[in-house]
Tab-separated table of C-alpha atoms and ligand atoms in Angstrom:
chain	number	residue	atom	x	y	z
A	1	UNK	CA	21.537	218.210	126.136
A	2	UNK	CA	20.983	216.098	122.704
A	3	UNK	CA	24.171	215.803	120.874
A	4	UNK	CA	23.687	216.997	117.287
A	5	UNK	CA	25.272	214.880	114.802
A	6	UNK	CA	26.458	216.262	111.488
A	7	UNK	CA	28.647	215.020	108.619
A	8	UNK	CA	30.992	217.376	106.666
A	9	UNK	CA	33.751	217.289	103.751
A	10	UNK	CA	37.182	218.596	104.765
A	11	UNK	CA	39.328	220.275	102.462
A	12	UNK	CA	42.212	219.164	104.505
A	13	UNK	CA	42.637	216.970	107.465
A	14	UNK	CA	46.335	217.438	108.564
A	15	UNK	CA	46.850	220.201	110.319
A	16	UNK	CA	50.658	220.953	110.609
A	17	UNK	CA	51.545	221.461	114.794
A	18	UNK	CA	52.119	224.131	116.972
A	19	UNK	CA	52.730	224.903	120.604
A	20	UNK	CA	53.250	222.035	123.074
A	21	UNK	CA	52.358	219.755	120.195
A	22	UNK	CA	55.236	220.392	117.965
A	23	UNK	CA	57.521	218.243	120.783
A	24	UNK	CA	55.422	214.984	119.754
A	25	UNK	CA	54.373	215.756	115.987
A	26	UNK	CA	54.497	217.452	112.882
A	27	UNK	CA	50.918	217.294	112.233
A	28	UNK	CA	47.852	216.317	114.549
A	29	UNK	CA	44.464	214.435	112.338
A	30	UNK	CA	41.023	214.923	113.860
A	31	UNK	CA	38.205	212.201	112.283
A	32	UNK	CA	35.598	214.557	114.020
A	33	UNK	CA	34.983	218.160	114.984
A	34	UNK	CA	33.754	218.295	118.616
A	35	UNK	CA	33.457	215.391	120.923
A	36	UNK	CA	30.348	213.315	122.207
A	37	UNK	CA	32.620	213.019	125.288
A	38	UNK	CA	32.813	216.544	126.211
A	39	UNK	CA	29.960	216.087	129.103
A	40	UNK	CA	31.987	213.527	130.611
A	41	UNK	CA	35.134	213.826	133.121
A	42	UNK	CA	37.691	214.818	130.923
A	43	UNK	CA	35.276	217.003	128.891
A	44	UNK	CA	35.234	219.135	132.492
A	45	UNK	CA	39.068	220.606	131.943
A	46	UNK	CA	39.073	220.046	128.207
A	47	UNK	CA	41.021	222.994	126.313
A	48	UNK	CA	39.110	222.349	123.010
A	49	UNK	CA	35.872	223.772	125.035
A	50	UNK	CA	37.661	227.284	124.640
A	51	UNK	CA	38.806	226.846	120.961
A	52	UNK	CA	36.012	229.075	119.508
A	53	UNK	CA	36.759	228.704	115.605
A	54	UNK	CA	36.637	224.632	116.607
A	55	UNK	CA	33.174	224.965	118.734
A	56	UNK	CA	31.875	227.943	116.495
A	57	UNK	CA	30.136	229.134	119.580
A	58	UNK	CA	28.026	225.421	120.560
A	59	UNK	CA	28.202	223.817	123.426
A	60	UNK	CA	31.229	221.660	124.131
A	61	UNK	CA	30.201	217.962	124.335
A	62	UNK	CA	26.763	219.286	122.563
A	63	UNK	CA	28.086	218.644	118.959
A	64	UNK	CA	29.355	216.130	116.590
A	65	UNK	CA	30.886	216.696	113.091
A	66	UNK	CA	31.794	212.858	110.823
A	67	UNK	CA	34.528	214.220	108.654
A	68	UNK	CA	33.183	211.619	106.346
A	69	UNK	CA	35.997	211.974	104.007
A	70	UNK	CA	38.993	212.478	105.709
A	71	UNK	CA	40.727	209.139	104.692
A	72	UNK	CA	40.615	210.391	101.000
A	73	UNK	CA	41.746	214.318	102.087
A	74	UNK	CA	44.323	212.107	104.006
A	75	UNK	CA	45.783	210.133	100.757
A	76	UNK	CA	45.185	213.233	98.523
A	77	UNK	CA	47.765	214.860	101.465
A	78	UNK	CA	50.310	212.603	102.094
A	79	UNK	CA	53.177	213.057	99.793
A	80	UNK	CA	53.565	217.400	100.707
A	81	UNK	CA	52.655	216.790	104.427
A	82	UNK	CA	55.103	213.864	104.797
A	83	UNK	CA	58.000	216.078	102.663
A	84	UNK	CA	57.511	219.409	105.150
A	85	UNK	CA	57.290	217.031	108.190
A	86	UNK	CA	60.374	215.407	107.192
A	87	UNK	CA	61.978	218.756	105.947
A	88	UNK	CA	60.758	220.679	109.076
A	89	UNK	CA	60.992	218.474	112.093
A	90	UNK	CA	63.211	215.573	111.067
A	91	UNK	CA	60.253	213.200	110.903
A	92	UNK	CA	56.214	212.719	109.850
A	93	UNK	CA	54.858	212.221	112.954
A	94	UNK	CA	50.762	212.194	113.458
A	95	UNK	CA	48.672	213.209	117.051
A	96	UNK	CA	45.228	211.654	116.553
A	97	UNK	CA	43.798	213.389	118.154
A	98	UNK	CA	44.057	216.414	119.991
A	99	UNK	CA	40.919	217.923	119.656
A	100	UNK	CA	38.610	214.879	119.599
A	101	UNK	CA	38.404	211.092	120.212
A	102	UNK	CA	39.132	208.449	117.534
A	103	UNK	CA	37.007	206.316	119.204
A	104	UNK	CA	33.760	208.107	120.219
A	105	UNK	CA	30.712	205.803	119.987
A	106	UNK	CA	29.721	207.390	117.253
A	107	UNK	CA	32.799	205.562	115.459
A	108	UNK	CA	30.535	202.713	115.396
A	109	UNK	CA	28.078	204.035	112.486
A	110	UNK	CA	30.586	206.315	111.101
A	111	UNK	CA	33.694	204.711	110.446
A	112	UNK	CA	35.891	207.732	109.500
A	113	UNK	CA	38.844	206.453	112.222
A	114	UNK	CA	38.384	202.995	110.538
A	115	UNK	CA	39.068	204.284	107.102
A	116	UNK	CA	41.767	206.798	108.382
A	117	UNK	CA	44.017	203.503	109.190
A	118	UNK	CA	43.091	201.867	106.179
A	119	UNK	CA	45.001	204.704	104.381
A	120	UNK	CA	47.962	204.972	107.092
A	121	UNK	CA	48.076	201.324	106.406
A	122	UNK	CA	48.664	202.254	102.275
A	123	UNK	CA	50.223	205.642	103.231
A	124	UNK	CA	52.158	205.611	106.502
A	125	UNK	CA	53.917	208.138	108.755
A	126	UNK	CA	56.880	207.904	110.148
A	127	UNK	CA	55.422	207.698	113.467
A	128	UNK	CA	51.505	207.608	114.371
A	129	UNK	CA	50.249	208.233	118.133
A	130	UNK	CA	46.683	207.442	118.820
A	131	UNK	CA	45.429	209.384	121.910
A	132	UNK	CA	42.097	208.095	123.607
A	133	UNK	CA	39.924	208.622	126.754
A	134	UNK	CA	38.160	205.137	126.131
A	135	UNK	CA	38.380	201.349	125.849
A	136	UNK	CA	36.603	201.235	122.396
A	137	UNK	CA	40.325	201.493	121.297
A	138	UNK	CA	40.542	198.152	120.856
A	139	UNK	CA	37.903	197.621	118.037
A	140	UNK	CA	40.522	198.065	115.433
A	141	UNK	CA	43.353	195.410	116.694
A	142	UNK	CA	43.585	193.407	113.159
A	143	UNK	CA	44.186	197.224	111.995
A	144	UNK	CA	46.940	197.873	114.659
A	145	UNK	CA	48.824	194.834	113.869
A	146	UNK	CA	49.278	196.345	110.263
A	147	UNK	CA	49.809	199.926	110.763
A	148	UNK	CA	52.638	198.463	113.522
A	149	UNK	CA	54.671	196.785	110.579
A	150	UNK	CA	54.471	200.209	108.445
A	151	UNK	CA	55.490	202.724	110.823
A	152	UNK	CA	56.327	203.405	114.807
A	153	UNK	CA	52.905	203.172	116.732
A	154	UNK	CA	52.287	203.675	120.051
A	155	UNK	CA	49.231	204.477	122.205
A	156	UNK	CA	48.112	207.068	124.797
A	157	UNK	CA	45.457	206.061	126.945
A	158	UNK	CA	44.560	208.724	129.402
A	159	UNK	CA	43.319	207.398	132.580
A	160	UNK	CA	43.342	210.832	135.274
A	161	UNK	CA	42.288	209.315	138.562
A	162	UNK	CA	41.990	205.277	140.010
A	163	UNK	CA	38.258	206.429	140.842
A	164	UNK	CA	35.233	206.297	138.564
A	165	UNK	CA	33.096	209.461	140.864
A	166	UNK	CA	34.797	212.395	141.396
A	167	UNK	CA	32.910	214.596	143.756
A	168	UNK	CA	31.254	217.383	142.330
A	169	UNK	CA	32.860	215.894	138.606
A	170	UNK	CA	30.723	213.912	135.797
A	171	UNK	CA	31.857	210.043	135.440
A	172	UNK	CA	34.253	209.026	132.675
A	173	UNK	CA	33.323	208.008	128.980
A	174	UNK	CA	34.792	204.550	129.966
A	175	UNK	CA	35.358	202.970	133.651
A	176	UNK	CA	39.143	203.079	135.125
A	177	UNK	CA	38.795	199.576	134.931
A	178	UNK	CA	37.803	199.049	130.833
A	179	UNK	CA	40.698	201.488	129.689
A	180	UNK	CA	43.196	199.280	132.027
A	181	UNK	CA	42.216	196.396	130.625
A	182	UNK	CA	42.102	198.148	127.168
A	183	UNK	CA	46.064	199.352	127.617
A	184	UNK	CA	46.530	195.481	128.961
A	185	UNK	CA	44.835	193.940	125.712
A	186	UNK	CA	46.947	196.608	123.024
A	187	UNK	CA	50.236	195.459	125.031
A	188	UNK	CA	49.661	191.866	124.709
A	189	UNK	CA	49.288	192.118	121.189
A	190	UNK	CA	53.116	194.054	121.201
A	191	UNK	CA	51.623	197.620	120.580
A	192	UNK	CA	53.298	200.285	122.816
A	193	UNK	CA	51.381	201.882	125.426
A	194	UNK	CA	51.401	204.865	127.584
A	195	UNK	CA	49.028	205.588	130.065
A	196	UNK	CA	48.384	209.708	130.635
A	197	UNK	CA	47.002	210.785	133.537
A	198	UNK	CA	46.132	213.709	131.974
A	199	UNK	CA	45.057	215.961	134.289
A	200	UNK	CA	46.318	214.626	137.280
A	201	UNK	CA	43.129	214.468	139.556
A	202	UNK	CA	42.838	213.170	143.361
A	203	UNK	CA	43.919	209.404	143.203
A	204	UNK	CA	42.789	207.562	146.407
A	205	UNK	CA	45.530	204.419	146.832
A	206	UNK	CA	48.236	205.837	144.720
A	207	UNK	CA	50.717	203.292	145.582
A	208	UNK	CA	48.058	200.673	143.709
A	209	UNK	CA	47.544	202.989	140.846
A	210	UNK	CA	50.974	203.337	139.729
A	211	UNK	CA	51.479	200.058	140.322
A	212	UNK	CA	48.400	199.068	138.100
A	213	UNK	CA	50.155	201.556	135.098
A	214	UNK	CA	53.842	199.841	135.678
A	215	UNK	CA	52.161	196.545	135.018
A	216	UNK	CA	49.889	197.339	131.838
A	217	UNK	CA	51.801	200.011	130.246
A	218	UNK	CA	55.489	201.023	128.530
A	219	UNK	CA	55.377	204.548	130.103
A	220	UNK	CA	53.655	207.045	131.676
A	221	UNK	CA	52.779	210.907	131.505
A	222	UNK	CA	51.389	212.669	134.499
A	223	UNK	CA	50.338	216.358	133.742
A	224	UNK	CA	49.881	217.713	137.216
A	225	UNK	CA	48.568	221.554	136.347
A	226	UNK	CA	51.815	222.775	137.909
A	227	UNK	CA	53.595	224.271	134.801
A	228	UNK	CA	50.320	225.713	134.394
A	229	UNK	CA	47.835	224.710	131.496
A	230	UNK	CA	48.940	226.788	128.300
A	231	UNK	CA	47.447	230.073	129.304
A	232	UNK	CA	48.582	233.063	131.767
A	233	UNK	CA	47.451	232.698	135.303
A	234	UNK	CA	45.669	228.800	134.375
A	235	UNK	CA	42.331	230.818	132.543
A	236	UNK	CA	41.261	228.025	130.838
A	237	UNK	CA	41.347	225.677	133.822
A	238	UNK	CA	39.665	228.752	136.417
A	239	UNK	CA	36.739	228.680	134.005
A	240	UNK	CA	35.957	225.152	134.564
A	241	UNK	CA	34.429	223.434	137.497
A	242	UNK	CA	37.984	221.455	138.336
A	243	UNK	CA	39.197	224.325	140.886
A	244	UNK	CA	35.825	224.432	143.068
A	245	UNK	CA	35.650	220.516	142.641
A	246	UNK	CA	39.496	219.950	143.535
A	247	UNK	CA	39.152	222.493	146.617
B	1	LIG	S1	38.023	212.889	124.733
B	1	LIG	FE1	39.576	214.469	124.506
B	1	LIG	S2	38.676	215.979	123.096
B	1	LIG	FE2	37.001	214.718	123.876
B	1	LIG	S3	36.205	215.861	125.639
B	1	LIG	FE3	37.696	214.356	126.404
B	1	LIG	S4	39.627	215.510	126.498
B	1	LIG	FE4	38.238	216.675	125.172
């Protein structure tokens, strides 16, 4: 399926939290609308896929929207989001992303993330977590070092499984072995670092894989699918292929 790249203009580009989210931030930023890794392993279980006013009925992983200029919705933001973040859970705290990647190849041409950190290096939060599924996180590093000294940073790097082919299951957008190394180059340069394995998929030497996370990362989040995945009975995850391919 060809991915279909657009550009758009946002009107706004923090969205205040809610749900699940609201425990880690006041507000979540997406550069993009949709994901160019939503054909790929973690596009299989992804809950955006189900988000219908986000996909406006395409595809998942079919679709790509630049928000080409989020950086300046971002600055033109900043002083009433940071008061009712402040005023409503203690801190300004920003998820990006929860509903795409910062870093999709796409990145490359379009640059939104880029400029995004150029203004949360002017304009910071109190705290900024940068969520990823790939190793292309480390493009920015000169950038990192900067937003670092404004504001608490850390990284989630979301690695689900120590194997690269799952049975019956797409590959990753980046190797098990690139986003180790990635979480191994971000913690050498003193950024914080947690690895997700996010969701918890069949891991074949364990004992190495946690060992692998203890020596690479600062902590680590494992979201096994037993508290369920946000909706009654698990319906998001039972309209995937996960069940059938963890059976
Ligand atoms: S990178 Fe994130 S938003 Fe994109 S498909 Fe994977 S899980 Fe979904």
């Amino acid at each position: 399926m060809p991915l279909q790249i657009t550009e758009s203009q946002v009107r706004r580009i923090l969205t205040r939290t809610s749900g699940f989210l609201t425990t880690v931030s006041s507000h979540s930023l997406q550069p993009y609308r949709g994901c160019s890794f939503g054909n790929a392993l973690c596009g299989v279980g992804c809950y955006v896929q189900h988000n219908r006013w986000l996909t406006r009925g395409a595809p998942w992983g079919g679709f790509l929207e630049a928000r080409t200029n989020a950086a300046e919705a971002y600055r033109a933001e900043y002083t009433a989001e940071q008061r009712w973040g402040r005023r409503s859970g203690g801190q300004f705290g920003i998820f990006m992303s929860s509903s795409t990647d910062p870093f999709v190849p796409q990145e490359d041409n379009c640059r939104v993330t880029q400029r995004v950190l150029e203004a949360i290096i002017d304009m910071p939060p109190d705290v900024l977590i940068i969520q990823t599924h790939t190793h292309r996180v480390v493009s920015y590093l000169d950038l990192y070092r900067q937003v670092a000294g404004q504001c608490m940073l850390r990284f989630h790097i979301s690695i689900e499984s120590d194997r690269d082919r799952l049975p019956g299951l797409p590959p990753p957008a980046s190797s098990v072995t690139c986003r180790f190394e990635a979480a191994a180059v971000l913690r050498a340069a003193g950024l914080r670092v947690v690895i997700t394995v996010s969701p918890l998929l069949p891991i074949e030497q364990p004992h190495e894989f946690f060992k692998r996370i203890a020596a690479t990362a600062d902590a680590v989040v494992i979201d096994h699918f037993i508290e369920g995945d946000g909706t009654l009975n698990g319906m998001r995850t039972l309209q995937t292929p996960l069940p059938q391919a963890m059976s």
